[in-house]
Coordinates of C-alpha atoms and ligand atoms in Angstrom, one line a residue:
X10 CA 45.0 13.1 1.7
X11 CA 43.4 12.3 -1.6
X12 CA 40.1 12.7 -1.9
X13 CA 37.9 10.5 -4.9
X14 CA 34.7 11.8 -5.3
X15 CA 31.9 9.2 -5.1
X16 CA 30.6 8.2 -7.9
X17 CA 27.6 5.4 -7.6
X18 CA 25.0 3.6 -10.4
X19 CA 21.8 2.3 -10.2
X20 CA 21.7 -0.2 -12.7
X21 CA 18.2 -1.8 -12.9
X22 CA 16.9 -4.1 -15.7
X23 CA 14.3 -2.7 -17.3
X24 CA 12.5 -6.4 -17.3
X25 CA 9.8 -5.7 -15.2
X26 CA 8.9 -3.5 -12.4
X27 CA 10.8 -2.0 -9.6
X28 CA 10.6 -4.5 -6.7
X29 CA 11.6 -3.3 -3.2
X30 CA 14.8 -5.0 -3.3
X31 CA 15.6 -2.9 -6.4
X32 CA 14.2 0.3 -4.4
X33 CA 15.9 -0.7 -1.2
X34 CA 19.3 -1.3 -4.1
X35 CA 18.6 2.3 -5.4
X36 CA 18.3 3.5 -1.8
X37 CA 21.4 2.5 -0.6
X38 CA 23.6 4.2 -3.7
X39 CA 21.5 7.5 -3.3
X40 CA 21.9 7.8 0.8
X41 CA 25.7 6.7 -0.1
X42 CA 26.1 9.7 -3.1
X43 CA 24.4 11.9 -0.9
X44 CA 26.1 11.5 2.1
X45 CA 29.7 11.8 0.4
X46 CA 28.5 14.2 -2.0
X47 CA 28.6 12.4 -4.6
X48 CA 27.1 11.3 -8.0
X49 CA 24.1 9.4 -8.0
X50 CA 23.4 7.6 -11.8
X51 CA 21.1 5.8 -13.1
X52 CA 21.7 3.6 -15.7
X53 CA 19.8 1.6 -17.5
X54 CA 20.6 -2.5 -18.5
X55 CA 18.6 -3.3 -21.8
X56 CA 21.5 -5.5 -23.2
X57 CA 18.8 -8.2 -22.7
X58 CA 16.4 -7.2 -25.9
X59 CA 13.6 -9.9 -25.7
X60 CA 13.0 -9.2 -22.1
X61 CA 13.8 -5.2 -22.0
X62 CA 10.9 -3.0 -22.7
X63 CA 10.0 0.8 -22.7
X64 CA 7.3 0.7 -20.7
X65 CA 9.2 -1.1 -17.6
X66 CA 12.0 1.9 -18.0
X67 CA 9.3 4.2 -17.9
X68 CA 7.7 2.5 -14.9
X69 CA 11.0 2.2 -12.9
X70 CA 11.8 5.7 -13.4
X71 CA 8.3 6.7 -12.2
X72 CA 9.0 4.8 -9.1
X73 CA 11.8 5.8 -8.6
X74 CA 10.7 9.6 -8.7
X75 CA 7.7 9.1 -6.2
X76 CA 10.7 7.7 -4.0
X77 CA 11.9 10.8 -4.4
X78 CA 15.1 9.1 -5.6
X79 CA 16.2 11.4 -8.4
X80 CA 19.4 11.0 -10.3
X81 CA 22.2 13.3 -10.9
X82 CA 23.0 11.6 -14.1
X83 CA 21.4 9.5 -16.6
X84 CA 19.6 8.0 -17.8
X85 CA 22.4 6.0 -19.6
X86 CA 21.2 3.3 -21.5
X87 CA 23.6 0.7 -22.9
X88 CA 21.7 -0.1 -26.3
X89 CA 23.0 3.3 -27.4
X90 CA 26.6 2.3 -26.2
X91 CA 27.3 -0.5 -28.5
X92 CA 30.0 0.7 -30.0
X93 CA 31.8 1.5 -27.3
X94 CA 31.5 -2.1 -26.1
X95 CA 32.7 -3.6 -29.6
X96 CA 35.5 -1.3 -30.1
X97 CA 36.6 -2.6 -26.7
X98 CA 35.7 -6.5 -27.5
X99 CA 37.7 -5.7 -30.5
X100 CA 40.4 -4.5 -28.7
X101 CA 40.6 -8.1 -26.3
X102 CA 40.1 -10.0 -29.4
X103 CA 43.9 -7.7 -31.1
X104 CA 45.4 -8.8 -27.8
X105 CA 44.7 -12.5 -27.7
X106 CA 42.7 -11.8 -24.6
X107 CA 39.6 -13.0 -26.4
X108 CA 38.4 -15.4 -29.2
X109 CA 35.6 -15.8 -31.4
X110 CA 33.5 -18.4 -30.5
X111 CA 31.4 -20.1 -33.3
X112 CA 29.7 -22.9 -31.0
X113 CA 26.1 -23.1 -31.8
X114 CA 23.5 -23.1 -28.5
X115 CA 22.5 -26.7 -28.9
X116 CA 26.9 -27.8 -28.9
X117 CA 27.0 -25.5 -25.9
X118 CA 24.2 -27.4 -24.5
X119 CA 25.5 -30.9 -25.1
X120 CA 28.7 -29.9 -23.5
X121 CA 26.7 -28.9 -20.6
X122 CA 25.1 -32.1 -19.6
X123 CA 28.3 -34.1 -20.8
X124 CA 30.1 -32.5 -17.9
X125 CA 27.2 -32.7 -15.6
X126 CA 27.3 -36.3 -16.6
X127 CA 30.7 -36.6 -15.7
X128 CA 29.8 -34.8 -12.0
X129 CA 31.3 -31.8 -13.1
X130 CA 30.5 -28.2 -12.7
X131 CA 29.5 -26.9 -16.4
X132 CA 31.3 -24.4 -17.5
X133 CA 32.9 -23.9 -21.5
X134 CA 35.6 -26.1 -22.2
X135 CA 38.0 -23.6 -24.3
X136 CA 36.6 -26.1 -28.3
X137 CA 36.9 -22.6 -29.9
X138 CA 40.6 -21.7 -28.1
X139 CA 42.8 -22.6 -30.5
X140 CA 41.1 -22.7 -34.0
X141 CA 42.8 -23.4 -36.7
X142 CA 42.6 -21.0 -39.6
X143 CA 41.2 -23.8 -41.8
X144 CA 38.6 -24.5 -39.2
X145 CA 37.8 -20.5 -38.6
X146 CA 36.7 -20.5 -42.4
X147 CA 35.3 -24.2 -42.5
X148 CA 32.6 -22.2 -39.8
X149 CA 32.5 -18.5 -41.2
X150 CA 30.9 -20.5 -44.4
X151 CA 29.0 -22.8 -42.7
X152 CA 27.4 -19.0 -42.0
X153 CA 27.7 -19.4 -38.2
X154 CA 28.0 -16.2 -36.7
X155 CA 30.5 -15.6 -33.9
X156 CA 30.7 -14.6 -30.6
X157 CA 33.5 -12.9 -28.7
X158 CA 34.5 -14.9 -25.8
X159 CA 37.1 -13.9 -22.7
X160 CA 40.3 -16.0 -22.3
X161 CA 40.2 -16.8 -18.7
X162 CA 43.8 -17.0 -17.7
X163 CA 44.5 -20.9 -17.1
X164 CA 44.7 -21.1 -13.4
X165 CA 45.7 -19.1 -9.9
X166 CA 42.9 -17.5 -8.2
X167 CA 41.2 -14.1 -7.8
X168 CA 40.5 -12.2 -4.4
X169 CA 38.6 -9.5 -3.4
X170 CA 37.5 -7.7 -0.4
X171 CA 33.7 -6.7 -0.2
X172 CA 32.9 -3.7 1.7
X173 CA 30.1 -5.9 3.4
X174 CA 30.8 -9.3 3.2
X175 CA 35.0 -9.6 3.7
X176 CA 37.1 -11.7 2.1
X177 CA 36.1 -13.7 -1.4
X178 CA 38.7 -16.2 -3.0
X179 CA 37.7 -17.7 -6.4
X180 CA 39.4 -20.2 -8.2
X181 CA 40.6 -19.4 -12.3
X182 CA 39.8 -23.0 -12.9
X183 CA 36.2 -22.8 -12.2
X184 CA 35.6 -20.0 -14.3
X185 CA 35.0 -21.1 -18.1
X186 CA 35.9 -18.7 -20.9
X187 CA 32.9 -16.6 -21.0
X188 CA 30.9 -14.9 -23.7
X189 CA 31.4 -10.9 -23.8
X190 CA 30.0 -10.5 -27.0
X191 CA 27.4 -12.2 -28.8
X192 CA 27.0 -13.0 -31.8
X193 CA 24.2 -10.4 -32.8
X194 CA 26.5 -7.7 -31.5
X195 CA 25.3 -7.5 -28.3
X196 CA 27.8 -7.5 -24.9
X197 CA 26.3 -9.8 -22.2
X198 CA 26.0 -8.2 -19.0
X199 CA 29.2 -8.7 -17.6
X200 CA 31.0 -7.2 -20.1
X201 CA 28.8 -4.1 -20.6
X202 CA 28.8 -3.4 -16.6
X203 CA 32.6 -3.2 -16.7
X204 CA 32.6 -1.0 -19.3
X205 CA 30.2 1.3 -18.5
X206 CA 31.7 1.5 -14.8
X207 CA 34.8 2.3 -15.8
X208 CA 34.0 5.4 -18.2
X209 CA 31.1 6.2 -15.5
X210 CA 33.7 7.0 -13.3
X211 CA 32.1 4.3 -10.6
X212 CA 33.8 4.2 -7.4
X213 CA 31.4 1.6 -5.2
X214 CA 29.5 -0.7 -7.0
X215 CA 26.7 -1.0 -4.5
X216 CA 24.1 -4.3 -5.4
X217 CA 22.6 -7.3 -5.1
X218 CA 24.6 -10.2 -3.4
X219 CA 23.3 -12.5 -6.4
X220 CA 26.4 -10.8 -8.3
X221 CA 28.9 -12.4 -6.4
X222 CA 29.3 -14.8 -8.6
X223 CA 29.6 -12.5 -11.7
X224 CA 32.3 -10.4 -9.6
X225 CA 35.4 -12.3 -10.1
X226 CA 34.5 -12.2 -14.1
X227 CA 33.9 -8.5 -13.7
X228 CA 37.4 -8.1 -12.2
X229 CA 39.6 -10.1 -14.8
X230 CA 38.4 -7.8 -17.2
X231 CA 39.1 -4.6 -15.0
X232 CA 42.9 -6.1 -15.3
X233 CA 42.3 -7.2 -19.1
X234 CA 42.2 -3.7 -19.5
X235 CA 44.5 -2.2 -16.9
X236 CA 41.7 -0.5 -15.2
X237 CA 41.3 -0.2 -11.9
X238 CA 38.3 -1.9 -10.2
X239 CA 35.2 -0.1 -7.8
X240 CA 35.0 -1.3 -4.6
X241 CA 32.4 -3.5 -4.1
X242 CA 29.4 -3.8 -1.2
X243 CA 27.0 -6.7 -2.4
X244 CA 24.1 -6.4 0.0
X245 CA 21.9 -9.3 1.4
X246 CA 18.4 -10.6 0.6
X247 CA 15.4 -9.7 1.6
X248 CA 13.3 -12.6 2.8
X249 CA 9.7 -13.1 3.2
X250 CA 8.2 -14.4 6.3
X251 CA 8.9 -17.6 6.0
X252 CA 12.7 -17.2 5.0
X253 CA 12.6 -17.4 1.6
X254 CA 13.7 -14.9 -0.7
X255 CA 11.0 -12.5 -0.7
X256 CA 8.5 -13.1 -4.0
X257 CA 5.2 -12.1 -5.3
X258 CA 4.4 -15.5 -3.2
X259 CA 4.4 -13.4 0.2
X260 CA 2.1 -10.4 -1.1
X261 CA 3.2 -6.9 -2.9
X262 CA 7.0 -7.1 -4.1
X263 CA 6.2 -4.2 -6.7
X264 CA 7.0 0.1 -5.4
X265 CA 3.7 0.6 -7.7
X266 CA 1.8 -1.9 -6.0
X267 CA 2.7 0.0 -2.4
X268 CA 1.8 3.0 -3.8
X269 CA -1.6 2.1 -5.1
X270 CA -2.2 0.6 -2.0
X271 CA -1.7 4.0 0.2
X272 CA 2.0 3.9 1.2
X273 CA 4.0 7.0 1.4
X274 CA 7.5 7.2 0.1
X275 CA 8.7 8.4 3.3
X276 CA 7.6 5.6 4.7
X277 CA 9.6 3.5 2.2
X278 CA 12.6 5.6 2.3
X279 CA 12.4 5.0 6.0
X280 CA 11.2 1.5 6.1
X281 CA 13.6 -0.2 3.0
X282 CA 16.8 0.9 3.8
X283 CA 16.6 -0.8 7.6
X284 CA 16.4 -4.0 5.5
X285 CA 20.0 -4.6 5.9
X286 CA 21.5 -1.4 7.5
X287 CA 20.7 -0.4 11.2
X288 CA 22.0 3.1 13.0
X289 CA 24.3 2.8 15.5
X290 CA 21.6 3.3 18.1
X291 CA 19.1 0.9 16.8
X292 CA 17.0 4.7 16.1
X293 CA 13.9 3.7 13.6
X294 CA 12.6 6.6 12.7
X295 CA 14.7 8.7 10.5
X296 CA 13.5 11.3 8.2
X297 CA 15.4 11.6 4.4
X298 CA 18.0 13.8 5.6
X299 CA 18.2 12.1 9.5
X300 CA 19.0 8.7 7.1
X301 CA 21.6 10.8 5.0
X302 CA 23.6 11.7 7.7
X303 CA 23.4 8.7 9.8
X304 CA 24.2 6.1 6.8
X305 CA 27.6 4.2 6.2
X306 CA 28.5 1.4 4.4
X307 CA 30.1 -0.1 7.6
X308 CA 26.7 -0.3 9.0
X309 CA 25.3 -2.5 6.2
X310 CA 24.7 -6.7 7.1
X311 CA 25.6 -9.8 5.7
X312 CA 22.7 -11.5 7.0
X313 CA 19.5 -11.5 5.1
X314 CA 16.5 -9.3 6.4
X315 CA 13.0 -10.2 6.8
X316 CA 10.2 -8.0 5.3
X317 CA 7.6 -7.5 7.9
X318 CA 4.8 -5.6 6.1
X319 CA 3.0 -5.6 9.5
X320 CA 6.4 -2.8 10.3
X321 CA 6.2 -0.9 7.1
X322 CA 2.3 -0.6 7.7
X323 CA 3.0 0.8 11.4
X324 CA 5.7 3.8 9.9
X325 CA 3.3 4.4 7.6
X326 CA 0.8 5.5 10.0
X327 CA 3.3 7.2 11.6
X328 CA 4.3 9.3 8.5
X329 CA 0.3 10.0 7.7
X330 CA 0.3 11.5 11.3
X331 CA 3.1 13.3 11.5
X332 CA 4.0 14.7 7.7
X333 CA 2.5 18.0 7.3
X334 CA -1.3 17.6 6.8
X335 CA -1.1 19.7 3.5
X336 CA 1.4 16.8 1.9
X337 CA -1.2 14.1 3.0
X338 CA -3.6 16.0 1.3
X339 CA -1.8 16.1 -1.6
X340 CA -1.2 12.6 -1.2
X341 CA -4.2 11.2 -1.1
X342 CA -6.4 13.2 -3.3
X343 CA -6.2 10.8 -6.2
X344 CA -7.4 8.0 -3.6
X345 CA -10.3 10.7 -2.7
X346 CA -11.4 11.3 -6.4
X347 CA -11.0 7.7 -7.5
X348 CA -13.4 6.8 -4.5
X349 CA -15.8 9.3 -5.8
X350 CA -15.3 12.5 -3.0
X351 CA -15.7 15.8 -4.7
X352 CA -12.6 18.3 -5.2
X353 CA -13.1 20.6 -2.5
X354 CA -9.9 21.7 -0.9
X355 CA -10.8 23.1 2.3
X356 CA -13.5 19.8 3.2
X357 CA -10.9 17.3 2.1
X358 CA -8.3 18.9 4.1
X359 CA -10.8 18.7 7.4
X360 CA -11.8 15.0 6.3
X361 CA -7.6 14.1 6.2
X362 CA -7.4 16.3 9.9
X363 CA -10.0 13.6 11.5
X364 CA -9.3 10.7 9.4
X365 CA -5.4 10.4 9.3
X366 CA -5.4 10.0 12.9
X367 CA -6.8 6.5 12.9
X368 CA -5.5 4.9 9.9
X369 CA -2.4 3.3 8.9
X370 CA -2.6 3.8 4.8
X371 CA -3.8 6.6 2.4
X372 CA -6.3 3.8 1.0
X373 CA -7.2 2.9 4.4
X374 CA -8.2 7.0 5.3
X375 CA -10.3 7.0 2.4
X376 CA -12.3 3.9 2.7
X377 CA -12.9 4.9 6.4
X378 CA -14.2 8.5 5.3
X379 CA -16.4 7.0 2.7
X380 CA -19.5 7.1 4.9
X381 CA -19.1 10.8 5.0
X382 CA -20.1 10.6 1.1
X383 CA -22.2 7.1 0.7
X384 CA -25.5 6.4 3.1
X385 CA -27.6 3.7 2.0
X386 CA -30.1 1.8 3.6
X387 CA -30.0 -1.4 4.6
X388 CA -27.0 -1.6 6.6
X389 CA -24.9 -4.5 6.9
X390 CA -26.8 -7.2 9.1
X391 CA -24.0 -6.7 12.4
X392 CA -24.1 -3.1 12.2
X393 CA -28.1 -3.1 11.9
X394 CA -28.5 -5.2 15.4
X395 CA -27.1 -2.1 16.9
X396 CA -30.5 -0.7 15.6
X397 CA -32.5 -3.0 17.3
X398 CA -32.3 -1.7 20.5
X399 CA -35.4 -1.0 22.5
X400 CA -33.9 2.9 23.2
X401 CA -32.8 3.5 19.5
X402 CA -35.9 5.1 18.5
X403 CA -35.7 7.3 21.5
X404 CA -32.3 8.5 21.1
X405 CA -32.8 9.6 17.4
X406 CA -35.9 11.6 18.4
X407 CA -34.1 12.8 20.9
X408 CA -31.2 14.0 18.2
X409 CA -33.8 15.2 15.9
X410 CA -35.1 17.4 18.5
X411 CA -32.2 18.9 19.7
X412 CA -30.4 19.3 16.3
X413 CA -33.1 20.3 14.1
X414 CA -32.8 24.1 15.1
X415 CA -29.3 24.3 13.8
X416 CA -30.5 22.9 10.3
X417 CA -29.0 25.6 8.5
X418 CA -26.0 26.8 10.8
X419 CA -22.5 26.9 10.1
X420 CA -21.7 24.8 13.9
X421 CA -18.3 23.6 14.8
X422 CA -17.2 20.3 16.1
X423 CA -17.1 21.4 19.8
X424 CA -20.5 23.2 19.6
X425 CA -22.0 20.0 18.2
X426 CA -20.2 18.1 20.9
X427 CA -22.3 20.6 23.4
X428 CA -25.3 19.7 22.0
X429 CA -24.8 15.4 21.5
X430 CA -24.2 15.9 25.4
X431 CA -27.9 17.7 25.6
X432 CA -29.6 14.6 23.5
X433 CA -27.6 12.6 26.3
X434 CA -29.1 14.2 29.0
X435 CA -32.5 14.3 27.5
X436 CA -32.4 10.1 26.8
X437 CA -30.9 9.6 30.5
X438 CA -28.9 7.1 29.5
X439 CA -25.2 6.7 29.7
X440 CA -23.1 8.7 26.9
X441 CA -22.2 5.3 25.4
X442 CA -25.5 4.1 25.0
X443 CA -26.8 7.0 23.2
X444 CA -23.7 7.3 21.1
X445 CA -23.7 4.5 19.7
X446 CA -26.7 3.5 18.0
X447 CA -26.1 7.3 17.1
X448 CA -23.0 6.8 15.2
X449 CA -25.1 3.7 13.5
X450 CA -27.6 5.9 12.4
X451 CA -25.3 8.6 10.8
X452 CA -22.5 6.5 9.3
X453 CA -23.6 2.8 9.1
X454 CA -20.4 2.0 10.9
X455 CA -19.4 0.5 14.1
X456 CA -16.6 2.8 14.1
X457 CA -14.8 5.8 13.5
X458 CA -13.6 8.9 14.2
X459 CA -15.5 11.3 17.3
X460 CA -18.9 11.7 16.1
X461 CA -19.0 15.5 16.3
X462 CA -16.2 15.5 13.9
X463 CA -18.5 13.8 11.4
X464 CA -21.6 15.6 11.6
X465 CA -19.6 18.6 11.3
X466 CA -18.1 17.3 8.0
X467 CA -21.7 16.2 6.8
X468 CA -23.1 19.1 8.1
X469 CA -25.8 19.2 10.1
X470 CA -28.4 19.1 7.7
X471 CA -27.3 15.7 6.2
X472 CA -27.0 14.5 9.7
X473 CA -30.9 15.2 10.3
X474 CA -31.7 13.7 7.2
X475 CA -29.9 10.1 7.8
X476 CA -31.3 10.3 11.1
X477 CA -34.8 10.9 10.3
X478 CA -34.4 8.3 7.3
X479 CA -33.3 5.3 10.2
X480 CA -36.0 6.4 12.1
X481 CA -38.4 5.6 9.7
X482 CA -36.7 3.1 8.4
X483 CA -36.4 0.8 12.0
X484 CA -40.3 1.9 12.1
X485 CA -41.4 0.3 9.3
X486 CA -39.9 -2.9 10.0
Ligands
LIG517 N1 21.3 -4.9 -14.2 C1 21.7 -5.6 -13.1 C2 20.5 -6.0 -12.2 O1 19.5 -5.5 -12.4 C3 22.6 -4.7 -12.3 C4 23.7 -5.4 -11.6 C5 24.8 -4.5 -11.1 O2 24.4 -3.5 -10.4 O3 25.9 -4.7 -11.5 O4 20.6 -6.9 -11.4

């Protein structure tokens, strides 16, 4: 048996930033190069110059590595391959495969809506074919610059099998001569993809299903030049809620935007790639190297997927709860500086233990530990009716009495649970009752982790002194 190592591309544009159809894109071809033991590239598409900047590169590639999703090869970038794709327009154009094409945009345009006048589907209709000499020159001093253009052989059709969506048939007639070089020098995309596949070695082309339609272009070149073609797997849309393609319109669409907001990147490498591929046994949760070894081609659908941020929030919560807590740490420091917490390693560490258990997002953890760090006076006016209560005074004299002996001692969370159950005891009212207007007092929340866990991260000193401050607080009104 002969065996072809894989060889796969991600190919992104650098236009703008990586969406999560681009990350669930660059997913696929990593999981596939890994699995086979393959070559995972990245390559980069700037043939489009107005739209292709430095800082979007930059930006995909960041994402990219906080996925985790790091390339064996690459970057490639086709501006610095431009000669490779003239030499090779060149070498059409010596083989009467191609033709230079010295329409200008606005006779391209009229053409356009003459045939969509005349009902039919646009496409070029061959004027710069069969130039005369006379004609070439009449245009090379008019000073119009030319571009390359592909013969498309007159008619017969083109097939091919895609790995996930079968069968495709496209009619040679409906295919206009297109462009492969323009007339600044520049290949268009279809050209430079086939080039840079081929002498990339690229065995699957693994990508959006909007390339269909560029495929059966793609593949009259591969036989202009007597190459032999990838295999293709075009994978399905992501939608949004309501069914259409997924957009900015339905919330976050940008791999920055998730991880500003608190999502983990195994949560996205676990989340994304079920998008359009499922395991055998409908299994969810699957760690980097669980996904690896379960993924296949074969298992990827045609139909579109819907993405259901309600999901990716619920994995995430799993991964902040079951990832090592030192990697959550390390996660969500920068949330914990930017909200103002101090750098101290060993507290943060005890604030992620308590507060990861309850939240769903690194953003989330922090906001809900921020009472550990900000008490101010008045509350808001729902959490201050908790206050009103005839027994609240009691209780936090009660807490003050019992607590205020261990002012200065180093008490764990179970030893502070000990003594909440003695200012219990000593109101006479049910835990609840006293707990409650308790956790009011200390945190300004209605919420929140077990209360001994946070007076132990406050300490118990800080606790005394929010208590007393409520105290005289509710007093005074
Ligand atoms: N640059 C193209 C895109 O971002 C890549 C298409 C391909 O993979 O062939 O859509």
């Amino acid at each position: 048996m002969s065996f072809v190592d894989v060889r796969v591309r991600f190919a992104p544009s650098p236009t703008g930033f990586l969406h999560v159809g681009g990350a669930r894109t660059a997913l696929y071809n990593y999981l596939f190069a890994k699995k086979m033991k393959g070559t995972f590239i990245l390559r980069i598409e700037d043939t489009d110059r107005e739209r292709s900047t430095l800082e979007a590169e930059k930006a995909i590639m960041e994402d990219l590595e906080w996925l985790g999703l790091l390339w064996d090869e690459g970057p490639y970038r086709q501006t610095e391959r431009l000669s490779l794709y003239k030499e090779h327009a060149l070498d059409l154009l010596k083989r009467g495969l191609a033709y230079k094409c010295y329409c200008t945009e606005s006779e391209i345009e009229e053409m356009r809506e003459e045939m969509l006048l005349k009902g039919i589907a646009p496409r070029y209709n061959g004027r710069c074919r069969d130039l005369s000499e006379e004609e070439r020159e009449r245009f090379e001093k008019e000073g119009r610059k030319p571009a390359i253009r592909f013969k498309v052989p007159g008619d017969g059709e083109i097939t091919f099998e895609d790995i996930v969506r079968g069968h495709f048939k496209f009619s040679l007639a409906d295919i206009g001569d297109f462009v492969i070089m323009r007339s600044d020098g520049i290949p268009t995309y279809n050209f430079a993809v086939v080039i840079d596949d081929h002498y990339m070695g690229i065995t699957h082309v693994i990508r959006a299903d909007e390339h269909i339609a560029n495929t059966p272009k793609q593949l009259l070149l591969y036989e202009a030049f007597g190459w032999k073609p990838p295999q293709f797997a075009h994978v399905s849309m992501i939608l949004g809620p309501d069914r259409s393609k997924l957009s900015k319109r339905h919330g976050a669409v940008a791999i920055s935007q998730y991880r500003r907001d608190g999502y983990i990147p195994e949560a996205m490498n676990n989340y994304l790639p079920l998008l359009g591929w499922s395991s055998p046994d409908d299994r969810e949760i699957f760690s980097m190297e669980e996904m690896i070894e379960a993924f296949s081609l074969d298992r990827l659908s045609k139909s579109p997927a819907v993405f259901d941020i309600g999901k990716l929030t619920w994995m995430n919560g799993h991964y902040m709860r079951s990832l090592p807590l030192e990697k959550i740490y390390e996660y969500s420091l920068p949330f914990f500086l930017e909200k103002g917490f101090s750098m101290n390693e060993e507290w943060l560490k005890k604030v992620v233990f308590v507060y990861r258990e309850h939240t769903s997002t690194l953003r989330e953890m922090v906001e809900e530990a921020l009472p550990l760090i900000r008490f101010s006076l008045p509350f808001s006016s729902d959490v201050e009716e908790v206050l009103e209560g005839e027994d609240v005074p009691k209780i936090l004299e009660a807490f003050l009495e019992v607590f205020y002996p261990f002012k200065y001692k180093e008490v764990s969370s179970s030893e502070i649970w000990e003594l909440l159950k003695e200012v219990v005891s000593k109101v006479g009212l049910k835990r609840g009752k006293v707990l409650f207007p308790l956790r009011v007092a200390i945190t300004g929340r209605r919420s929140g982790p077990e209360l001994y866990y946070i007076i132990e991260l406050i300490g118990i000193k800080e606790a005394l002194r929010r208590v007393q401050e409520v105290l005289s607080y509710i007093k005074g009104k």
